[in-house]
Coordinates of C-alpha atoms in Angstrom, one line a residue:
M899 CA 11.5 28.8 26.0
A900 CA 10.9 31.5 23.3
A901 CA 7.5 32.8 24.5
C902 CA 5.1 32.4 27.3
Q903 CA 1.8 33.7 28.6
P904 CA 0.1 34.1 32.0
K905 CA -3.3 32.9 33.2
V906 CA -6.0 35.0 31.4
L907 CA -9.2 35.5 33.3
S908 CA -12.3 37.6 32.3
H909 CA -12.4 41.2 33.5
G910 CA -16.2 41.0 33.5
D911 CA -16.3 37.7 35.4
P912 CA -13.0 37.1 37.2
R913 CA -14.1 33.6 38.2
R914 CA -14.0 32.4 34.6
F915 CA -11.2 32.1 32.0
E916 CA -11.3 34.6 29.2
H917 CA -11.8 33.5 25.6
A918 CA -8.4 35.0 24.4
G919 CA -5.8 32.6 25.7
A920 CA -7.3 31.2 28.9
A921 CA -4.6 28.9 30.3
G922 CA -2.6 28.3 27.1
G923 CA -3.4 27.6 23.5
F924 CA -3.5 24.5 21.4
I925 CA -4.6 23.7 17.8
D926 CA -6.3 20.7 16.3
R927 CA -5.4 18.9 13.1
N928 CA -7.7 21.1 11.0
G929 CA -6.3 24.4 12.3
Y930 CA -9.0 25.2 14.8
P931 CA -7.5 26.9 17.9
F932 CA -8.7 26.2 21.5
C933 CA -7.3 26.6 25.0
R934 CA -7.1 25.0 28.4
G935 CA -10.2 26.6 29.9
R936 CA -11.9 27.5 26.6
I937 CA -13.2 25.3 23.8
F938 CA -15.0 27.4 21.1
E939 CA -17.6 29.5 22.9
V940 CA -17.4 27.6 26.2
T941 CA -15.2 29.0 29.0
E942 CA -14.5 27.2 32.2
E943 CA -14.6 28.5 35.7
D944 CA -11.2 28.8 37.3
S945 CA -11.0 26.4 40.2
G946 CA -7.2 26.1 40.2
Q947 CA -7.3 23.2 37.7
Y948 CA -4.6 25.0 35.6
D949 CA -2.4 26.3 38.3
D950 CA 0.8 25.0 36.9
E951 CA 3.6 25.7 34.4
R952 CA 3.7 23.7 31.2
E953 CA 4.4 23.8 27.5
V954 CA 1.6 24.8 25.1
F955 CA 1.3 25.1 21.3
W956 CA 0.6 28.8 21.3
A957 CA 0.5 31.7 23.7
T958 CA -2.1 34.5 23.5
G959 CA -1.3 37.9 22.1
A960 CA -3.5 39.4 24.9
C961 CA -0.5 39.1 27.1
L962 CA 2.6 37.7 25.5
L963 CA 6.3 37.7 26.6
V964 CA 8.7 36.8 23.7
R965 CA 12.5 36.7 23.6
A966 CA 13.5 39.6 21.3
A967 CA 16.1 37.5 19.5
D968 CA 13.5 34.8 18.6
F969 CA 10.9 37.3 17.7
H970 CA 13.1 39.1 15.2
A971 CA 14.6 35.8 13.9
V972 CA 11.3 34.7 12.5
G973 CA 10.2 38.2 11.3
G974 CA 7.9 39.1 14.1
F975 CA 4.1 39.3 13.6
D976 CA 2.6 39.1 10.1
V977 CA 0.8 42.4 9.9
S978 CA -1.5 41.1 7.1
L979 CA -3.3 39.0 9.7
F980 CA -4.5 42.1 11.6
A981 CA -5.3 41.3 15.2
H982 CA -6.6 37.8 14.7
M983 CA -4.4 34.6 14.7
E984 CA -1.2 36.5 14.4
E985 CA 0.1 35.2 17.7
I986 CA -0.7 31.6 16.7
D987 CA 1.2 32.1 13.4
L988 CA 4.1 33.6 15.3
C989 CA 4.2 30.7 17.8
W990 CA 3.9 28.1 15.0
R991 CA 6.8 29.7 13.1
L992 CA 8.9 29.6 16.3
R993 CA 8.0 25.9 16.8
R994 CA 9.1 25.2 13.2
R995 CA 12.5 26.3 14.4
G996 CA 12.4 24.0 17.4
R997 CA 11.6 26.7 19.9
R998 CA 9.2 26.1 22.8
I999 CA 6.1 28.0 24.0
G1000 CA 5.0 28.1 27.6
Y1001 CA 2.3 29.0 30.1
T1002 CA 2.6 29.9 33.8
S1003 CA -0.1 30.5 36.4
R1004 CA 2.3 32.5 38.6
A1005 CA 1.0 35.6 36.9
T1006 CA -2.6 36.5 36.1
V1007 CA -4.2 39.1 33.9
Y1008 CA -7.8 40.2 33.6
H1009 CA -8.8 40.7 30.0
V1010 CA -11.7 42.8 28.8
G1011 CA -12.1 40.8 25.5
G1012 CA -13.4 42.0 22.2
G1013 CA -11.5 45.3 22.4
A1014 CA -10.4 45.3 18.8
L1015 CA -13.7 43.9 17.5
G1016 CA -16.7 42.8 19.5
Y1017 CA -17.3 39.0 19.8
G1018 CA -20.5 39.4 17.9
S1019 CA -18.9 41.4 15.0
P1020 CA -19.3 39.9 11.5
R1021 CA -15.9 41.4 10.7
K1022 CA -14.4 39.3 13.5
T1023 CA -15.9 36.2 11.9
F1024 CA -14.3 37.1 8.6
L1025 CA -10.9 37.6 10.1
N1026 CA -11.0 34.5 12.2
F1027 CA -11.9 32.2 9.3
R1028 CA -9.7 33.7 6.7
N1029 CA -6.6 34.1 8.9
S1030 CA -7.0 30.6 10.3
L1031 CA -6.9 29.2 6.8
I1032 CA -3.8 31.3 6.0
V1033 CA -2.0 30.2 9.1
L1034 CA -2.9 26.5 8.5
T1035 CA -1.9 26.5 4.9
R1036 CA 1.5 28.1 5.2
N1037 CA 2.5 26.2 8.4
L1038 CA 1.1 22.7 8.3
H1039 CA 3.4 19.8 7.6
E1040 CA 3.9 19.1 3.9
G1041 CA 2.3 15.7 3.7
W1042 CA -0.8 16.7 5.6
L1043 CA -1.9 19.8 3.8
P1044 CA -4.2 18.7 0.9
A1045 CA -6.4 16.3 3.0
R1046 CA -6.6 18.6 6.0
L1047 CA -7.3 21.7 3.9
L1048 CA -10.2 19.9 2.2
R1049 CA -11.5 18.7 5.5
R1050 CA -11.3 22.2 6.8
L1051 CA -13.3 23.6 3.9
V1052 CA -16.1 21.1 4.6
L1053 CA -16.1 22.0 8.3
D1054 CA -16.3 25.7 7.5
F1055 CA -19.3 25.0 5.3
F1056 CA -21.1 23.4 8.3
A1057 CA -20.0 26.4 10.5
G1058 CA -21.6 28.8 8.0
A1059 CA -24.7 26.7 7.9
K1060 CA -24.9 26.7 11.7
F1061 CA -24.7 30.5 11.7
L1062 CA -27.6 30.6 9.2
L1063 CA -29.8 28.2 11.1
E1064 CA -29.2 30.3 14.3
G1065 CA -30.4 33.5 12.4
H1066 CA -26.9 35.0 11.9
G1067 CA -26.9 35.2 8.1
R1068 CA -24.4 38.1 8.1
H1069 CA -21.9 35.8 9.7
T1070 CA -22.6 33.1 7.1
W1071 CA -21.8 35.6 4.4
Q1072 CA -18.5 36.5 6.2
V1073 CA -17.5 32.8 6.1
V1074 CA -18.1 32.9 2.3
L1075 CA -16.1 36.1 2.0
A1076 CA -13.3 34.7 4.1
H1077 CA -12.8 31.8 1.7
W1078 CA -13.0 34.1 -1.3
S1079 CA -10.3 36.3 0.2
F1080 CA -8.2 33.2 1.2
F1081 CA -8.2 31.7 -2.3
G1082 CA -7.5 35.2 -3.8
R1083 CA -4.3 35.2 -1.6
L1084 CA -3.4 31.6 -2.2
P1085 CA -0.5 32.2 -4.6
W1086 CA 1.1 34.5 -2.0
V1087 CA 0.4 32.0 0.9
L1088 CA 2.0 29.2 -1.1
R1089 CA 5.1 31.3 -1.8
E1090 CA 5.3 32.0 2.0
R1091 CA 4.9 28.3 2.7
R1092 CA 7.8 27.4 0.4
R1093 CA 10.0 30.1 2.1
L1094 CA 9.2 28.8 5.5
L1095 CA 10.0 25.2 4.6
H1096 CA 13.5 26.3 3.6
E1097 CA 13.9 28.0 7.0
E1098 CA 12.5 25.1 9.0
H1099 CA 14.8 23.5 11.6
A1100 CA 13.9 20.7 14.0
P1101 CA 10.2 21.5 14.0
D1102 CA 8.4 20.8 17.3
L1103 CA 4.6 20.2 17.1
T1104 CA 4.1 19.5 20.9
G1105 CA 0.6 20.4 21.7
M1106 CA -1.1 19.7 18.3
Y1107 CA -4.3 17.8 18.8
H1108 CA -4.7 15.0 16.2
R1109 CA -8.4 14.9 16.4
S1110 CA -11.2 17.3 15.3
V1111 CA -12.0 19.6 18.3
A1112 CA -15.1 20.7 16.4
Y1113 CA -16.3 17.1 16.3
D1114 CA -15.5 16.7 20.0
R1115 CA -17.3 19.8 20.9
F1116 CA -20.4 19.9 18.7
I1117 CA -21.0 16.1 18.1
L1118 CA -19.7 14.5 21.3
G1119 CA -20.6 17.5 23.5
W1120 CA -17.2 17.8 25.1
K1121 CA -16.9 21.3 26.7
R1122 CA -13.8 21.2 28.9
F1123 CA -10.2 20.7 28.1
G1124 CA -10.2 17.8 30.5
D1125 CA -12.8 16.0 28.3
L1126 CA -10.4 15.8 25.4
D1127 CA -8.5 12.6 24.4
V1128 CA -5.1 13.2 26.0
K1129 CA -3.5 10.5 23.8
A1130 CA -4.4 12.5 20.7
F1131 CA -2.0 15.3 21.5
E1132 CA 1.4 15.4 19.9
R1133 CA 3.7 14.1 22.7
P1134 CA 0.9 13.7 25.2
F1135 CA 1.3 15.5 28.5

């Protein structure tokens, strides 16, 4: 086990899981992160349903324990990601070396949330969309990238349209800027991708969800981790 996280509950409402990490992180085929206890904006009430110890795809940077040797072996956090998605990127790079990521409910932290940037901040929207694209592009399996990146761009278009229809035009603009920034950095991202491919050793994608969690949430109306198709996870639990 290279890294692990505790149960993360909301400081403001200790009965509920907190957005940043909840009970362990996962990622769908298009690079959208989600957690046990939190899918997009919906957080679950803690009723002991995740009182266990198990492997996850990524562990939250809100409270993260990492073996120093593993942390330094993969180069630590990518400082260019600045406070959003950097722990997902780190965990994915660890997984590419065959290392495991875990969750335990034997420890609990109460997280304030939105400390670096408020949840309603347009800047947060920019960083979430841009950094997610960077992390997906440089880490995704070679044969999957073109189709999944194209699908992701379409989904982000709908996300921007949703912001606009809800009266959050500034967030729509940040989605546009995020893609502009991503494509401006694409040559560097692809160089990083090639470097990481050379360093890859026995990659382990346990916990990747081979469906669209956006479709499951916004079209099918699935709000809880338990609603998801367990057979769609890499190495189903």
